[in-house]
């Protein structure tokens, strides 16, 4: 028996104030996107996934578009899948990391993006360590801006691929399902985007993790907070483990990794607390043996590689949406 978890309401207001003229050309976060918009992107991504399964040749859908991928923070999955997605749609693609750019000579972020724009970028995909950087940049350029992860704020394309993976695992519907999100919620843009998307789609979310790693605004979130990982996972339809960043220990927010693993790590016994068809997600990179036991990460319930595969399809749908919105706004 477990104590009843605490339910908090109403909806979260987000990680801060990001004043932006509303425009479908940008994807800055999942906060505020309607159920219809989320489902339309997921449906579009499913068509891309079906096509990519049988035909890997590029289309000419974005033949006239230029996509610049600007990574001011490290990335493997997001960078590669945006590159592949843009090329699959026939776009001209250019990828940069902050290393090697003239930012090191004192050029501002705004001026850097305006250089990309002057070179003909229609869509600029931005990852940056500062929450709100993509929203700020969307105000400064006419190009479409897609947030590829901004600090602790949001990672909307990760949120979309997580939704896509869950819908597939759940037989095509979110109805009647519940998910546990476990770990460092406070510093996780992945968790924040997932919470916005899932709550909009009516999926109850239960959070579990050390109190020091829960967000300050949790009392305004439409989520349930469990007192243990066992309580959170009991009868759930999925669990999403979040990456633990080792610097949290140095900051005194975690006693030790072994203590974290014992209290909050997801092993096979904890997976058995969920429904028989429940799945295990992780955004990566995984700290094997810390937030996930290796046999869980590689086990039959793991959909981690499905998340990665869905990333290309989601990013195809997002790039297409941005370019279509630009064309509509220009008409
Ligand atoms: N999930 C994710 O954002 O991974 P990368 O940091 O490798 O892009």
mmCIF file of C-alpha atoms and ligand atoms in Angstrom:
data_model
loop_
_atom_site.group_PDB
_atom_site.id
_atom_site.type_symbol
_atom_site.label_atom_id
_atom_site.label_comp_id
_atom_site.label_asym_id
_atom_site.label_seq_id
_atom_site.Cartn_x
_atom_site.Cartn_y
_atom_site.Cartn_z
ATOM 1 C CA UNK A 1 0.000 0.000 0.000
ATOM 2 C CA UNK A 2 1.209 3.473 -0.794
ATOM 3 C CA UNK A 3 0.129 6.788 0.621
ATOM 4 C CA UNK A 4 -2.021 8.907 -1.717
ATOM 5 C CA UNK A 5 0.223 11.222 -3.715
ATOM 6 C CA UNK A 6 -0.320 14.965 -3.556
ATOM 7 C CA UNK A 7 -2.071 16.557 -6.562
ATOM 8 C CA UNK A 8 -1.093 20.078 -7.569
ATOM 9 C CA UNK A 9 -2.968 22.509 -9.832
ATOM 10 C CA UNK A 10 -3.427 24.607 -11.901
ATOM 11 C CA UNK A 11 -1.359 24.719 -15.094
ATOM 12 C CA UNK A 12 2.313 25.732 -14.969
ATOM 13 C CA UNK A 13 3.254 29.131 -16.283
ATOM 14 C CA UNK A 14 6.594 27.894 -17.611
ATOM 15 C CA UNK A 15 10.191 28.594 -16.773
ATOM 16 C CA UNK A 16 9.885 32.342 -17.152
ATOM 17 C CA UNK A 17 8.523 35.085 -19.340
ATOM 18 C CA UNK A 18 9.465 34.799 -22.980
ATOM 19 C CA UNK A 19 7.761 37.621 -24.845
ATOM 20 C CA UNK A 20 7.411 36.560 -28.434
ATOM 21 C CA UNK A 21 5.076 37.483 -31.234
ATOM 22 C CA UNK A 22 3.067 34.306 -31.774
ATOM 23 C CA UNK A 23 3.977 32.672 -35.067
ATOM 24 C CA UNK A 24 3.719 29.086 -36.239
ATOM 25 C CA UNK A 25 7.033 29.557 -38.051
ATOM 26 C CA UNK A 26 8.858 29.215 -34.720
ATOM 27 C CA UNK A 27 8.893 26.265 -32.338
ATOM 28 C CA UNK A 28 10.103 27.693 -29.038
ATOM 29 C CA UNK A 29 8.450 25.304 -26.601
ATOM 30 C CA UNK A 30 5.500 22.967 -26.097
ATOM 31 C CA UNK A 31 3.989 25.244 -23.470
ATOM 32 C CA UNK A 32 0.861 26.817 -24.915
ATOM 33 C CA UNK A 33 0.626 24.575 -27.996
ATOM 34 C CA UNK A 34 -2.891 23.217 -28.419
ATOM 35 C CA UNK A 35 -3.840 19.558 -28.388
ATOM 36 C CA UNK A 36 -4.748 19.891 -32.096
ATOM 37 C CA UNK A 37 -1.323 21.315 -32.972
ATOM 38 C CA UNK A 38 0.514 18.611 -31.026
ATOM 39 C CA UNK A 39 -1.513 15.832 -32.651
ATOM 40 C CA UNK A 40 -1.089 17.354 -36.129
ATOM 41 C CA UNK A 41 2.717 17.373 -35.728
ATOM 42 C CA UNK A 42 2.683 13.796 -34.403
ATOM 43 C CA UNK A 43 0.486 12.614 -37.298
ATOM 44 C CA UNK A 44 2.779 14.307 -39.801
ATOM 45 C CA UNK A 45 5.817 12.697 -38.147
ATOM 46 C CA UNK A 46 4.155 9.264 -38.377
ATOM 47 C CA UNK A 47 3.825 9.738 -42.157
ATOM 48 C CA UNK A 48 7.521 10.636 -42.316
ATOM 49 C CA UNK A 49 8.410 7.552 -40.283
ATOM 50 C CA UNK A 50 6.383 5.313 -42.633
ATOM 51 C CA UNK A 51 8.043 6.827 -45.690
ATOM 52 C CA UNK A 52 11.543 6.654 -44.195
ATOM 53 C CA UNK A 53 11.041 2.938 -43.458
ATOM 54 C CA UNK A 54 10.780 2.147 -47.164
ATOM 55 C CA UNK A 55 12.371 5.067 -48.987
ATOM 56 C CA UNK A 56 15.447 6.897 -47.733
ATOM 57 C CA UNK A 57 15.938 9.023 -50.833
ATOM 58 C CA UNK A 58 15.510 12.773 -50.271
ATOM 59 C CA UNK A 59 12.278 14.452 -51.256
ATOM 60 C CA UNK A 60 12.262 17.927 -52.784
ATOM 61 C CA UNK A 61 9.792 19.381 -50.256
ATOM 62 C CA UNK A 62 12.335 21.853 -48.826
ATOM 63 C CA UNK A 63 14.453 22.068 -51.995
ATOM 64 C CA UNK A 64 14.396 25.866 -51.894
ATOM 65 C CA UNK A 65 14.963 26.145 -48.131
ATOM 66 C CA UNK A 66 18.184 26.636 -46.185
ATOM 67 C CA UNK A 67 18.407 25.230 -42.659
ATOM 68 C CA UNK A 68 21.191 26.359 -40.307
ATOM 69 C CA UNK A 69 21.758 24.207 -37.235
ATOM 70 C CA UNK A 70 23.551 26.279 -34.591
ATOM 71 C CA UNK A 71 24.629 24.308 -31.547
ATOM 72 C CA UNK A 72 26.007 26.586 -28.842
ATOM 73 C CA UNK A 73 25.993 23.603 -26.442
ATOM 74 C CA UNK A 74 27.036 19.962 -26.985
ATOM 75 C CA UNK A 75 24.642 17.613 -28.752
ATOM 76 C CA UNK A 76 24.738 14.227 -30.470
ATOM 77 C CA UNK A 77 21.154 13.045 -31.001
ATOM 78 C CA UNK A 78 19.500 16.381 -31.710
ATOM 79 C CA UNK A 79 22.213 17.672 -34.027
ATOM 80 C CA UNK A 80 22.418 14.483 -36.099
ATOM 81 C CA UNK A 81 18.676 14.029 -36.430
ATOM 82 C CA UNK A 82 18.058 17.644 -37.473
ATOM 83 C CA UNK A 83 20.814 17.265 -40.104
ATOM 84 C CA UNK A 84 19.338 14.024 -41.422
ATOM 85 C CA UNK A 85 15.785 15.390 -41.353
ATOM 86 C CA UNK A 86 16.704 18.562 -43.257
ATOM 87 C CA UNK A 87 18.622 16.552 -45.868
ATOM 88 C CA UNK A 88 15.761 14.044 -46.214
ATOM 89 C CA UNK A 89 13.508 16.967 -47.134
ATOM 90 C CA UNK A 90 15.967 18.239 -49.738
ATOM 91 C CA UNK A 91 17.047 21.407 -47.882
ATOM 92 C CA UNK A 92 20.469 23.041 -48.020
ATOM 93 C CA UNK A 93 21.946 22.388 -44.561
ATOM 94 C CA UNK A 94 24.744 24.058 -42.640
ATOM 95 C CA UNK A 95 25.732 23.056 -39.103
ATOM 96 C CA UNK A 96 27.770 25.060 -36.590
ATOM 97 C CA UNK A 97 28.895 24.614 -33.026
ATOM 98 C CA UNK A 98 29.964 27.556 -30.861
ATOM 99 C CA UNK A 99 33.539 26.296 -31.104
ATOM 100 C CA UNK A 100 35.027 27.956 -34.171
ATOM 101 C CA UNK A 101 32.473 30.755 -34.529
ATOM 102 C CA UNK A 102 33.324 34.462 -34.250
ATOM 103 C CA UNK A 103 31.471 34.560 -30.916
ATOM 104 C CA UNK A 104 34.926 33.834 -29.487
ATOM 105 C CA UNK A 105 36.066 37.169 -30.989
ATOM 106 C CA UNK A 106 33.303 39.046 -29.186
ATOM 107 C CA UNK A 107 30.503 38.901 -31.747
ATOM 108 C CA UNK A 108 27.090 38.796 -30.089
ATOM 109 C CA UNK A 109 24.639 35.930 -30.404
ATOM 110 C CA UNK A 110 22.180 38.273 -32.121
ATOM 111 C CA UNK A 111 24.762 39.358 -34.701
ATOM 112 C CA UNK A 112 25.775 35.741 -35.256
ATOM 113 C CA UNK A 113 22.189 34.797 -36.098
ATOM 114 C CA UNK A 114 21.825 37.810 -38.341
ATOM 115 C CA UNK A 115 24.872 36.536 -40.262
ATOM 116 C CA UNK A 116 23.105 33.207 -40.729
ATOM 117 C CA UNK A 117 19.987 35.067 -41.878
ATOM 118 C CA UNK A 118 21.964 37.236 -44.318
ATOM 119 C CA UNK A 119 23.357 34.026 -45.785
ATOM 120 C CA UNK A 120 19.807 32.986 -46.610
ATOM 121 C CA UNK A 121 18.821 30.833 -43.636
ATOM 122 C CA UNK A 122 15.085 30.176 -43.686
ATOM 123 C CA UNK A 123 15.115 28.083 -40.529
ATOM 124 C CA UNK A 124 17.668 28.419 -37.720
ATOM 125 C CA UNK A 125 17.777 25.552 -35.234
ATOM 126 C CA UNK A 126 19.315 26.795 -31.974
ATOM 127 C CA UNK A 127 20.620 25.021 -28.896
ATOM 128 C CA UNK A 128 21.857 27.341 -26.174
ATOM 129 C CA UNK A 129 22.589 27.118 -22.457
ATOM 130 C CA UNK A 130 20.508 30.231 -21.651
ATOM 131 C CA UNK A 131 16.772 29.694 -21.068
ATOM 132 C CA UNK A 132 14.869 31.927 -23.482
ATOM 133 C CA UNK A 133 17.731 32.413 -25.978
ATOM 134 C CA UNK A 134 15.710 31.001 -28.938
ATOM 135 C CA UNK A 135 12.687 33.160 -28.013
ATOM 136 C CA UNK A 136 14.892 36.248 -27.846
ATOM 137 C CA UNK A 137 16.480 35.408 -31.196
ATOM 138 C CA UNK A 138 13.068 34.826 -32.787
ATOM 139 C CA UNK A 139 12.391 38.505 -32.097
ATOM 140 C CA UNK A 140 15.618 39.569 -33.791
ATOM 141 C CA UNK A 141 15.481 37.729 -37.128
ATOM 142 C CA UNK A 142 12.877 37.038 -39.821
ATOM 143 C CA UNK A 143 14.053 33.424 -40.143
ATOM 144 C CA UNK A 144 12.062 30.724 -38.371
ATOM 145 C CA UNK A 145 13.696 29.722 -35.076
ATOM 146 C CA UNK A 146 13.429 26.191 -33.710
ATOM 147 C CA UNK A 147 14.490 25.565 -30.128
ATOM 148 C CA UNK A 148 16.819 22.557 -29.920
ATOM 149 C CA UNK A 149 17.124 22.892 -26.125
ATOM 150 C CA UNK A 150 17.566 26.100 -24.105
ATOM 151 C CA UNK A 151 19.142 25.641 -20.705
ATOM 152 C CA UNK A 152 16.668 24.355 -18.139
ATOM 153 C CA UNK A 153 13.673 25.732 -20.062
ATOM 154 C CA UNK A 154 12.400 23.480 -22.880
ATOM 155 C CA UNK A 155 13.457 20.924 -25.497
ATOM 156 C CA UNK A 156 10.302 20.839 -27.629
ATOM 157 C CA UNK A 157 11.410 18.420 -30.358
ATOM 158 C CA UNK A 158 12.517 15.971 -27.649
ATOM 159 C CA UNK A 159 9.084 16.406 -26.066
ATOM 160 C CA UNK A 160 7.417 15.656 -29.392
ATOM 161 C CA UNK A 161 9.482 12.539 -30.037
ATOM 162 C CA UNK A 162 8.693 11.353 -26.514
ATOM 163 C CA UNK A 163 4.969 11.846 -27.193
ATOM 164 C CA UNK A 164 5.305 10.015 -30.505
ATOM 165 C CA UNK A 165 7.110 7.083 -28.857
ATOM 166 C CA UNK A 166 4.508 6.852 -26.109
ATOM 167 C CA UNK A 167 1.583 6.954 -28.542
ATOM 168 C CA UNK A 168 3.144 4.115 -30.540
ATOM 169 C CA UNK A 169 3.787 2.060 -27.393
ATOM 170 C CA UNK A 170 0.252 2.725 -26.165
ATOM 171 C CA UNK A 171 -1.482 1.446 -29.295
ATOM 172 C CA UNK A 172 -2.118 4.826 -30.898
ATOM 173 C CA UNK A 173 -3.925 6.615 -28.067
ATOM 174 C CA UNK A 174 -3.076 8.555 -24.911
ATOM 175 C CA UNK A 175 -6.461 7.851 -23.310
ATOM 176 C CA UNK A 176 -6.390 6.222 -19.883
ATOM 177 C CA UNK A 177 -2.602 6.205 -19.619
ATOM 178 C CA UNK A 178 -0.295 7.509 -16.879
ATOM 179 C CA UNK A 179 3.455 8.165 -16.835
ATOM 180 C CA UNK A 180 6.077 8.512 -14.096
ATOM 181 C CA UNK A 181 8.974 10.916 -14.627
ATOM 182 C CA UNK A 182 11.885 10.176 -12.308
ATOM 183 C CA UNK A 183 15.036 12.079 -11.408
ATOM 184 C CA UNK A 184 16.366 15.594 -11.761
ATOM 185 C CA UNK A 185 13.160 17.339 -12.836
ATOM 186 C CA UNK A 186 14.402 20.722 -11.698
ATOM 187 C CA UNK A 187 17.228 21.019 -14.223
ATOM 188 C CA UNK A 188 15.519 19.083 -17.012
ATOM 189 C CA UNK A 189 14.262 20.844 -20.131
ATOM 190 C CA UNK A 190 13.241 17.363 -21.341
ATOM 191 C CA UNK A 191 10.939 16.899 -18.350
ATOM 192 C CA UNK A 192 9.470 20.375 -18.740
ATOM 193 C CA UNK A 193 8.569 19.866 -22.412
ATOM 194 C CA UNK A 194 7.220 16.388 -21.666
ATOM 195 C CA UNK A 195 5.039 17.743 -18.847
ATOM 196 C CA UNK A 196 3.607 20.515 -21.051
ATOM 197 C CA UNK A 197 2.870 18.086 -23.893
ATOM 198 C CA UNK A 198 1.497 15.258 -21.769
ATOM 199 C CA UNK A 199 -0.760 17.434 -19.630
ATOM 200 C CA UNK A 200 -2.167 19.119 -22.759
ATOM 201 C CA UNK A 201 -2.990 15.647 -24.087
ATOM 202 C CA UNK A 202 -4.648 14.661 -20.816
ATOM 203 C CA UNK A 203 -2.003 12.198 -19.617
ATOM 204 C CA UNK A 204 -1.532 12.267 -15.823
ATOM 205 C CA UNK A 205 2.128 12.762 -14.836
ATOM 206 C CA UNK A 206 3.625 11.563 -11.558
ATOM 207 C CA UNK A 207 7.019 12.984 -10.608
ATOM 208 C CA UNK A 208 9.544 11.353 -8.295
ATOM 209 C CA UNK A 209 13.041 12.428 -7.334
ATOM 210 C CA UNK A 210 15.137 14.002 -4.616
ATOM 211 C CA UNK A 211 13.446 17.044 -3.080
ATOM 212 C CA UNK A 212 16.553 19.086 -3.958
ATOM 213 C CA UNK A 213 15.954 18.288 -7.648
ATOM 214 C CA UNK A 214 12.262 19.235 -7.837
ATOM 215 C CA UNK A 215 11.389 22.557 -9.483
ATOM 216 C CA UNK A 216 10.422 25.514 -7.330
ATOM 217 C CA UNK A 217 7.278 26.066 -9.403
ATOM 218 C CA UNK A 218 6.055 22.502 -8.825
ATOM 219 C CA UNK A 219 3.065 23.694 -6.821
ATOM 220 C CA UNK A 220 1.722 25.362 -9.982
ATOM 221 C CA UNK A 221 2.209 22.305 -12.203
ATOM 222 C CA UNK A 222 -0.590 19.945 -13.179
ATOM 223 C CA UNK A 223 1.351 16.994 -11.833
ATOM 224 C CA UNK A 224 1.326 14.562 -8.962
ATOM 225 C CA UNK A 225 4.396 14.223 -6.770
ATOM 226 C CA UNK A 226 5.146 10.798 -5.310
ATOM 227 C CA UNK A 227 7.279 10.276 -2.244
ATOM 228 C CA UNK A 228 9.204 7.355 -3.753
ATOM 229 C CA UNK A 229 10.059 5.903 -7.142
ATOM 230 C CA UNK A 230 8.140 2.743 -6.211
ATOM 231 C CA UNK A 231 5.008 4.775 -5.533
ATOM 232 C CA UNK A 232 5.415 6.715 -8.801
ATOM 233 C CA UNK A 233 5.862 3.587 -10.913
ATOM 234 C CA UNK A 234 3.138 1.457 -9.292
ATOM 235 C CA UNK A 235 0.626 0.676 -12.059
ATOM 236 C CA UNK A 236 2.123 3.260 -14.466
ATOM 237 C CA UNK A 237 2.038 2.840 -18.248
ATOM 238 C CA UNK A 238 5.529 4.260 -18.730
ATOM 239 C CA UNK A 239 8.493 5.647 -16.864
ATOM 240 C CA UNK A 240 10.822 8.345 -18.139
ATOM 241 C CA UNK A 241 14.190 8.361 -16.372
ATOM 242 C CA UNK A 242 16.052 11.671 -16.509
ATOM 243 C CA UNK A 243 19.791 12.035 -16.817
ATOM 244 C CA UNK A 244 21.629 12.830 -13.614
ATOM 245 C CA UNK A 245 24.309 15.437 -14.118
ATOM 246 C CA UNK A 246 27.367 14.725 -12.010
ATOM 247 C CA UNK A 247 27.857 18.412 -11.265
ATOM 248 C CA UNK A 248 24.707 18.240 -9.099
ATOM 249 C CA UNK A 249 26.746 16.291 -6.545
ATOM 250 C CA UNK A 250 29.435 18.957 -6.549
ATOM 251 C CA UNK A 251 26.682 21.542 -5.958
ATOM 252 C CA UNK A 252 25.547 19.559 -2.898
ATOM 253 C CA UNK A 253 22.172 18.613 -4.378
ATOM 254 C CA UNK A 254 22.935 14.889 -4.294
ATOM 255 C CA UNK A 255 24.839 12.960 -1.628
ATOM 256 C CA UNK A 256 26.407 10.406 -4.012
ATOM 257 C CA UNK A 257 25.621 8.555 -7.215
ATOM 258 C CA UNK A 258 25.344 5.220 -5.382
ATOM 259 C CA UNK A 259 22.850 6.739 -2.944
ATOM 260 C CA UNK A 260 20.883 8.173 -5.883
ATOM 261 C CA UNK A 261 20.830 4.806 -7.665
ATOM 262 C CA UNK A 262 19.655 2.956 -4.560
ATOM 263 C CA UNK A 263 16.839 5.430 -3.875
ATOM 264 C CA UNK A 264 15.760 6.619 -7.337
ATOM 265 C CA UNK A 265 17.432 4.328 -9.899
ATOM 266 C CA UNK A 266 15.206 2.153 -12.086
ATOM 267 C CA UNK A 267 15.990 -1.546 -11.970
ATOM 268 C CA UNK A 268 14.099 -4.626 -13.145
ATOM 269 C CA UNK A 269 12.221 -5.019 -9.851
ATOM 270 C CA UNK A 270 10.912 -1.467 -10.085
ATOM 271 C CA UNK A 271 9.941 -1.959 -13.743
ATOM 272 C CA UNK A 272 7.798 -4.931 -12.643
ATOM 273 C CA UNK A 273 5.700 -2.521 -10.524
ATOM 274 C CA UNK A 274 4.337 -0.996 -13.744
ATOM 275 C CA UNK A 275 1.670 -2.456 -16.024
ATOM 276 C CA UNK A 276 2.809 -5.531 -18.018
ATOM 277 C CA UNK A 277 2.981 -3.538 -21.286
ATOM 278 C CA UNK A 278 4.586 -0.438 -19.758
ATOM 279 C CA UNK A 279 7.680 1.043 -21.392
ATOM 280 C CA UNK A 280 10.909 2.721 -20.273
ATOM 281 C CA UNK A 281 12.105 5.993 -21.828
ATOM 282 C CA UNK A 282 15.301 7.980 -21.405
ATOM 283 C CA UNK A 283 16.289 11.056 -23.452
ATOM 284 C CA UNK A 284 19.994 10.146 -23.380
ATOM 285 C CA UNK A 285 22.818 10.253 -22.833
ATOM 286 C CA UNK A 286 22.248 7.427 -20.304
ATOM 287 C CA UNK A 287 24.477 7.030 -17.246
ATOM 288 C CA UNK A 288 24.309 3.234 -17.242
ATOM 289 C CA UNK A 289 23.995 1.803 -13.756
ATOM 290 C CA UNK A 290 22.985 5.181 -12.284
ATOM 291 C CA UNK A 291 19.514 6.257 -13.411
ATOM 292 C CA UNK A 292 18.867 3.006 -15.318
ATOM 293 C CA UNK A 293 20.196 -0.503 -14.657
ATOM 294 C CA UNK A 294 21.926 -1.805 -17.823
ATOM 295 C CA UNK A 295 19.458 -4.695 -18.183
ATOM 296 C CA UNK A 296 16.585 -2.177 -18.100
ATOM 297 C CA UNK A 297 18.242 0.190 -20.589
ATOM 298 C CA UNK A 298 18.717 -2.724 -23.002
ATOM 299 C CA UNK A 299 15.647 -4.718 -21.939
ATOM 300 C CA UNK A 300 12.487 -5.535 -23.832
ATOM 301 C CA UNK A 301 10.544 -2.710 -22.176
ATOM 302 C CA UNK A 302 13.097 -0.092 -23.278
ATOM 303 C CA UNK A 303 12.012 2.195 -26.139
ATOM 304 C CA UNK A 304 15.132 4.370 -25.987
ATOM 305 C CA UNK A 305 16.203 3.560 -29.536
ATOM 306 C CA UNK A 306 12.634 4.115 -30.781
ATOM 307 C CA UNK A 307 12.891 7.608 -29.276
ATOM 308 C CA UNK A 308 16.055 8.218 -31.302
ATOM 309 C CA UNK A 309 14.514 6.838 -34.511
ATOM 310 C CA UNK A 310 11.403 8.957 -34.027
ATOM 311 C CA UNK A 311 13.629 12.019 -33.661
ATOM 312 C CA UNK A 312 14.297 12.205 -37.394
ATOM 313 C CA UNK A 313 10.590 11.946 -38.262
ATOM 314 C CA UNK A 314 9.586 14.572 -35.685
ATOM 315 C CA UNK A 315 12.255 16.973 -36.927
ATOM 316 C CA UNK A 316 11.076 16.455 -40.530
ATOM 317 C CA UNK A 317 7.561 17.441 -39.388
ATOM 318 C CA UNK A 318 8.807 20.463 -37.430
ATOM 319 C CA UNK A 319 10.992 21.797 -40.271
ATOM 320 C CA UNK A 320 8.128 21.342 -42.754
ATOM 321 C CA UNK A 321 5.759 23.168 -40.368
ATOM 322 C CA UNK A 322 8.145 26.130 -40.052
ATOM 323 C CA UNK A 323 8.722 26.482 -43.793
ATOM 324 C CA UNK A 324 4.981 26.125 -44.533
ATOM 325 C CA UNK A 325 4.146 28.802 -41.952
ATOM 326 C CA UNK A 326 6.723 31.158 -43.467
ATOM 327 C CA UNK A 327 5.208 30.628 -46.919
ATOM 328 C CA UNK A 328 1.691 31.299 -45.563
ATOM 329 C CA UNK A 329 2.818 34.432 -43.705
ATOM 330 C CA UNK A 330 4.580 35.742 -46.817
ATOM 331 C CA UNK A 331 1.507 35.195 -49.047
HETATM 332 N N1 LIG B 1 18.302 14.081 -25.950
HETATM 333 C C1 LIG B 1 19.197 15.008 -26.367
HETATM 334 O O1 LIG B 1 18.912 16.222 -26.439
HETATM 335 O O2 LIG B 1 20.417 14.493 -26.684
HETATM 336 P P1 LIG B 1 21.649 15.330 -27.249
HETATM 337 O O3 LIG B 1 22.120 16.235 -26.130
HETATM 338 O O4 LIG B 1 22.678 14.283 -27.615
HETATM 339 O O5 LIG B 1 21.201 16.128 -28.436
#
